[in-house]
Amino acid sequence: QSALTQPASVSGSPGQSITLSCTGTSSDVGSYNLVSWYLQHPGKAPKLMIYEGSKRPSGVSNRFSGSKSGNTASLTISGLQAEDEADYYCCSYAGSSTFYVFGTGTKVTVL
Amino acid sequence: QVQLVESGGGVVQPGGSLRLSCAASGFTFSSYGMHWVRQGPGKGLEWVTFIRYDGGNKLYADSVKGRFTISRDSSKNTLYLQMNSLRAEDTAVYYCAKDGSGYAFDIWGQGTMVTVSS
């Protein structure tokens, strides 16, 4: 099972909106509404930002939103802030043989 | 507060063994499944293994099946990962993570580094 495909880098200016993509297959992203997104600052543990494609855990800013279309999931960050600069990983449930597959990761830079 | 603290990492020779621990606090450990996720140096995240809340079901990534064993002791609120026949490609930071809604990992520990090198 290959990793989900994410763009290596995305950048934006403060206040702008950016969208990160996460492309899988009909065996993972396309089959289940079970995509989650994680933010990871350098040297730190990942933090859950979105689960079940579009749900935000308590305490996560509503500037973060998730969606899915076909085999591609997306994370949108609106009102970009300096603290949003980090690596972002998507993850999808992939069935009862592979179980979980992560994305390749996207580095978000705030200009 | 909800917290996971890993320990047990270190340097080990290829073919060697190591046992990682993850101490949980701030939630009812015995009610939740738990995972191990790893991240190689400069690389992305890789799911490793899962154990059900009661230890009754264990799942493994193909890359570690037959070499790694996950277990838990709910009397000690502790998760374990026994790693045998270690390879250079197992070098990574190992995170324990709590199973959350929708097959997500909702709480993460700070990680423990495992280096496999001669």
Coordinates of C-alpha atoms in Angstrom, one line a residue:
Chain A
Q1 CA 0.0 0.0 0.0
S2 CA 1.5 3.3 -1.1
A3 CA 1.4 6.5 0.9
L4 CA -1.3 9.0 0.2
T5 CA 0.0 11.8 -2.1
Q6 CA 0.4 15.3 -0.7
P7 CA 2.1 18.3 -2.2
A8 CA 5.6 18.8 -0.7
S9 CA 5.0 22.4 0.1
V10 CA 2.3 25.1 0.1
S11 CA 2.8 28.7 1.1
G12 CA 0.6 31.7 1.7
S13 CA 0.7 35.2 3.3
P14 CA -0.9 36.0 6.6
G15 CA -4.6 36.3 6.4
Q16 CA -4.9 34.3 3.2
S17 CA -6.5 30.9 2.8
I18 CA -4.7 27.8 1.5
T19 CA -5.8 24.3 0.6
L20 CA -3.8 21.1 1.1
S21 CA -4.7 18.1 -1.0
C22 CA -4.4 14.4 -0.1
T23 CA -4.8 12.0 -2.9
G24 CA -5.4 8.3 -2.4
T25 CA -7.2 5.5 -4.1
S26 CA -10.6 3.8 -4.2
S27 CA -9.2 1.4 -1.5
D28 CA -8.6 4.1 1.1
V29 CA -9.7 7.8 0.8
G30 CA -12.4 6.9 -1.8
S31 CA -13.9 4.1 0.2
Y32 CA -14.1 5.6 3.7
N33 CA -15.1 8.9 5.2
L34 CA -12.3 8.3 7.7
V35 CA -9.6 10.8 6.8
S36 CA -7.8 12.6 9.5
W37 CA -5.3 15.5 9.4
Y38 CA -2.4 16.2 11.7
L39 CA -0.2 19.3 12.3
Q40 CA 3.4 18.7 13.3
H41 CA 5.7 21.5 14.4
P42 CA 9.5 20.7 14.1
G43 CA 10.6 18.3 16.8
K44 CA 7.1 18.0 18.3
A45 CA 4.5 15.3 18.3
P46 CA 1.7 15.4 15.7
K47 CA -1.6 17.0 16.8
L48 CA -5.0 16.0 15.5
M49 CA -6.8 18.8 13.6
I50 CA -9.6 17.0 11.6
Y51 CA -11.2 13.6 11.9
E52 CA -13.8 11.8 9.9
G53 CA -13.0 14.1 7.0
S54 CA -14.5 17.3 8.3
K55 CA -14.9 17.2 12.1
R56 CA -12.8 19.3 14.4
P57 CA -11.8 18.1 17.8
S58 CA -12.5 20.4 20.8
G59 CA -10.1 23.2 20.9
V60 CA -9.1 23.2 17.3
S61 CA -9.7 26.6 15.6
N62 CA -12.6 26.8 13.1
R63 CA -10.0 28.3 10.7
F64 CA -9.3 24.6 9.8
S65 CA -11.8 22.7 7.7
G66 CA -11.8 19.4 5.9
S67 CA -13.6 18.0 2.9
K68 CA -13.4 15.1 0.4
S69 CA -14.2 14.5 -3.2
G70 CA -13.7 11.1 -4.7
N71 CA -10.2 9.9 -3.9
T72 CA -9.0 13.3 -2.8
A73 CA -9.3 14.8 0.7
S74 CA -8.5 18.5 1.4
L75 CA -7.6 20.6 4.4
T76 CA -8.3 24.3 4.1
I77 CA -6.6 26.8 6.5
S78 CA -8.3 30.2 6.4
G79 CA -6.9 33.4 7.9
L80 CA -3.4 32.0 7.8
Q81 CA -1.3 32.8 10.8
A82 CA 2.4 32.5 11.6
E83 CA 1.7 29.7 14.1
D84 CA 0.2 27.6 11.2
E85 CA 3.7 27.1 9.8
A86 CA 4.3 23.4 10.2
D87 CA 4.2 20.0 8.5
Y88 CA 0.7 18.6 7.8
Y89 CA -0.1 14.9 7.3
C90 CA -3.3 13.3 6.2
C91 CA -4.2 9.7 7.1
S92 CA -6.9 7.4 5.9
Y93 CA -8.4 4.1 7.1
A94 CA -7.6 1.6 4.4
G95 CA -9.5 -1.5 5.2
S96 CA -8.9 -4.7 7.1
S97 CA -5.6 -5.7 5.5
T98 CA -3.6 -2.4 5.4
F99 CA -5.5 -0.6 8.2
Y100 CA -4.0 2.9 8.1
V101 CA -2.1 4.8 5.5
F102 CA -0.5 8.2 6.0
G103 CA 0.2 10.9 3.4
T104 CA 3.7 12.0 2.4
G105 CA 3.3 15.3 4.2
T106 CA 3.0 19.0 3.2
K107 CA 5.2 21.7 4.6
V108 CA 3.2 24.9 5.0
T109 CA 5.2 28.1 5.0
V110 CA 3.7 31.5 6.0
L111 CA 5.4 34.2 4.0
Chain B
Q1 CA -4.6 16.4 31.9
V2 CA -4.6 13.7 29.3
Q3 CA -1.0 12.6 28.8
L4 CA 1.1 9.8 27.2
V5 CA 4.8 9.5 28.0
E6 CA 7.0 7.1 26.1
S7 CA 10.3 5.6 27.3
G8 CA 12.7 2.8 26.5
G9 CA 14.3 4.1 23.3
G10 CA 18.0 3.9 22.6
V11 CA 20.7 2.6 20.4
V12 CA 20.6 -1.1 19.5
Q13 CA 22.6 -3.3 17.0
P14 CA 20.9 -4.9 14.0
G15 CA 19.2 -8.1 15.0
G16 CA 18.8 -6.8 18.6
S17 CA 15.7 -6.2 20.7
L18 CA 14.2 -3.3 22.6
R19 CA 11.0 -2.8 24.6
L20 CA 9.2 0.6 24.6
S21 CA 6.7 1.7 27.2
C22 CA 4.0 4.3 27.1
A23 CA 2.5 5.5 30.4
A24 CA -1.0 6.9 30.1
S25 CA -2.7 9.3 32.5
G26 CA -5.7 11.6 32.6
F27 CA -8.2 9.2 30.9
T28 CA -9.6 5.7 31.5
F29 CA -6.8 3.7 29.8
S30 CA -8.7 0.4 29.9
S31 CA -11.5 1.8 27.7
Y32 CA -9.5 2.8 24.7
G33 CA -7.5 1.2 21.9
M34 CA -3.9 2.3 21.5
H35 CA -1.5 2.6 18.6
W36 CA 2.2 2.9 17.9
V37 CA 3.2 5.2 15.0
R38 CA 6.8 5.9 14.0
Q39 CA 8.6 8.5 12.0
G40 CA 12.0 7.9 10.4
P41 CA 14.6 10.7 10.4
G42 CA 13.4 13.4 8.0
K43 CA 10.5 11.1 6.9
G44 CA 6.8 10.9 7.2
L45 CA 4.5 9.1 9.7
E46 CA 4.0 5.4 9.5
W47 CA 1.4 3.5 11.4
V48 CA 2.9 0.4 13.2
T49 CA 0.4 -1.4 15.3
F50 CA -2.8 -1.2 17.3
I51 CA -4.3 -3.0 20.3
R52 CA -7.9 -3.1 21.3
Y53 CA -9.0 -1.7 24.6
D54 CA -9.2 -5.1 26.2
G55 CA -6.1 -6.5 24.4
G56 CA -8.3 -8.9 22.5
N57 CA -7.4 -7.7 19.0
K58 CA -4.0 -6.7 17.7
L59 CA -3.1 -5.4 14.3
Y60 CA 0.3 -4.9 12.7
A61 CA 1.8 -3.2 9.6
D62 CA 3.3 -5.7 7.2
S63 CA 6.7 -4.1 7.8
V64 CA 6.8 -5.2 11.4
K65 CA 4.6 -8.3 11.5
G66 CA 6.3 -11.2 13.1
R67 CA 9.0 -9.0 14.7
F68 CA 7.1 -6.6 16.9
T69 CA 4.5 -7.3 19.6
I70 CA 2.1 -4.8 21.1
S71 CA 0.7 -5.4 24.6
R72 CA -0.9 -3.5 27.5
D73 CA -1.2 -3.7 31.2
S74 CA -4.3 -1.8 32.3
S75 CA -3.4 -2.3 36.0
K76 CA -0.4 -0.1 35.3
N77 CA -2.0 2.1 32.6
T78 CA 0.9 1.2 30.4
L79 CA 1.3 0.3 26.7
Y80 CA 4.2 -1.7 25.4
L81 CA 6.0 -2.4 22.2
Q82 CA 8.4 -5.4 22.1
M83 CA 10.7 -5.0 19.1
N84 CA 12.8 -8.0 18.0
S85 CA 15.1 -8.7 15.0
L86 CA 15.6 -4.9 14.6
R87 CA 16.7 -3.6 11.3
A88 CA 18.3 -0.3 10.2
E89 CA 15.0 0.7 8.6
D90 CA 13.3 0.5 12.0
T91 CA 15.3 3.6 13.1
A92 CA 12.7 6.2 14.0
V93 CA 10.9 8.2 16.7
Y94 CA 8.2 6.0 18.1
Y95 CA 5.0 7.6 19.2
C96 CA 2.2 6.0 21.2
A97 CA -1.2 7.4 20.4
K98 CA -4.7 7.0 21.8
D99 CA -7.4 5.7 19.4
G100 CA -10.1 8.4 18.8
S101 CA -13.3 8.7 17.0
G102 CA -13.4 7.9 13.3
Y103 CA -10.2 5.9 13.3
A104 CA -8.1 8.9 14.2
F105 CA -5.2 9.3 16.7
D106 CA -6.5 11.9 19.1
I107 CA -3.7 12.1 21.7
W108 CA 0.0 11.6 21.1
G109 CA 3.0 11.1 23.3
Q110 CA 6.2 13.1 22.9
G111 CA 8.0 10.1 21.2
T112 CA 11.0 8.1 22.0
M113 CA 14.0 7.6 19.6
V114 CA 15.1 4.2 18.5
T115 CA 18.4 3.9 16.5
V116 CA 19.4 0.6 15.0
S117 CA 23.1 0.8 14.1
S118 CA 26.3 -1.2 14.5

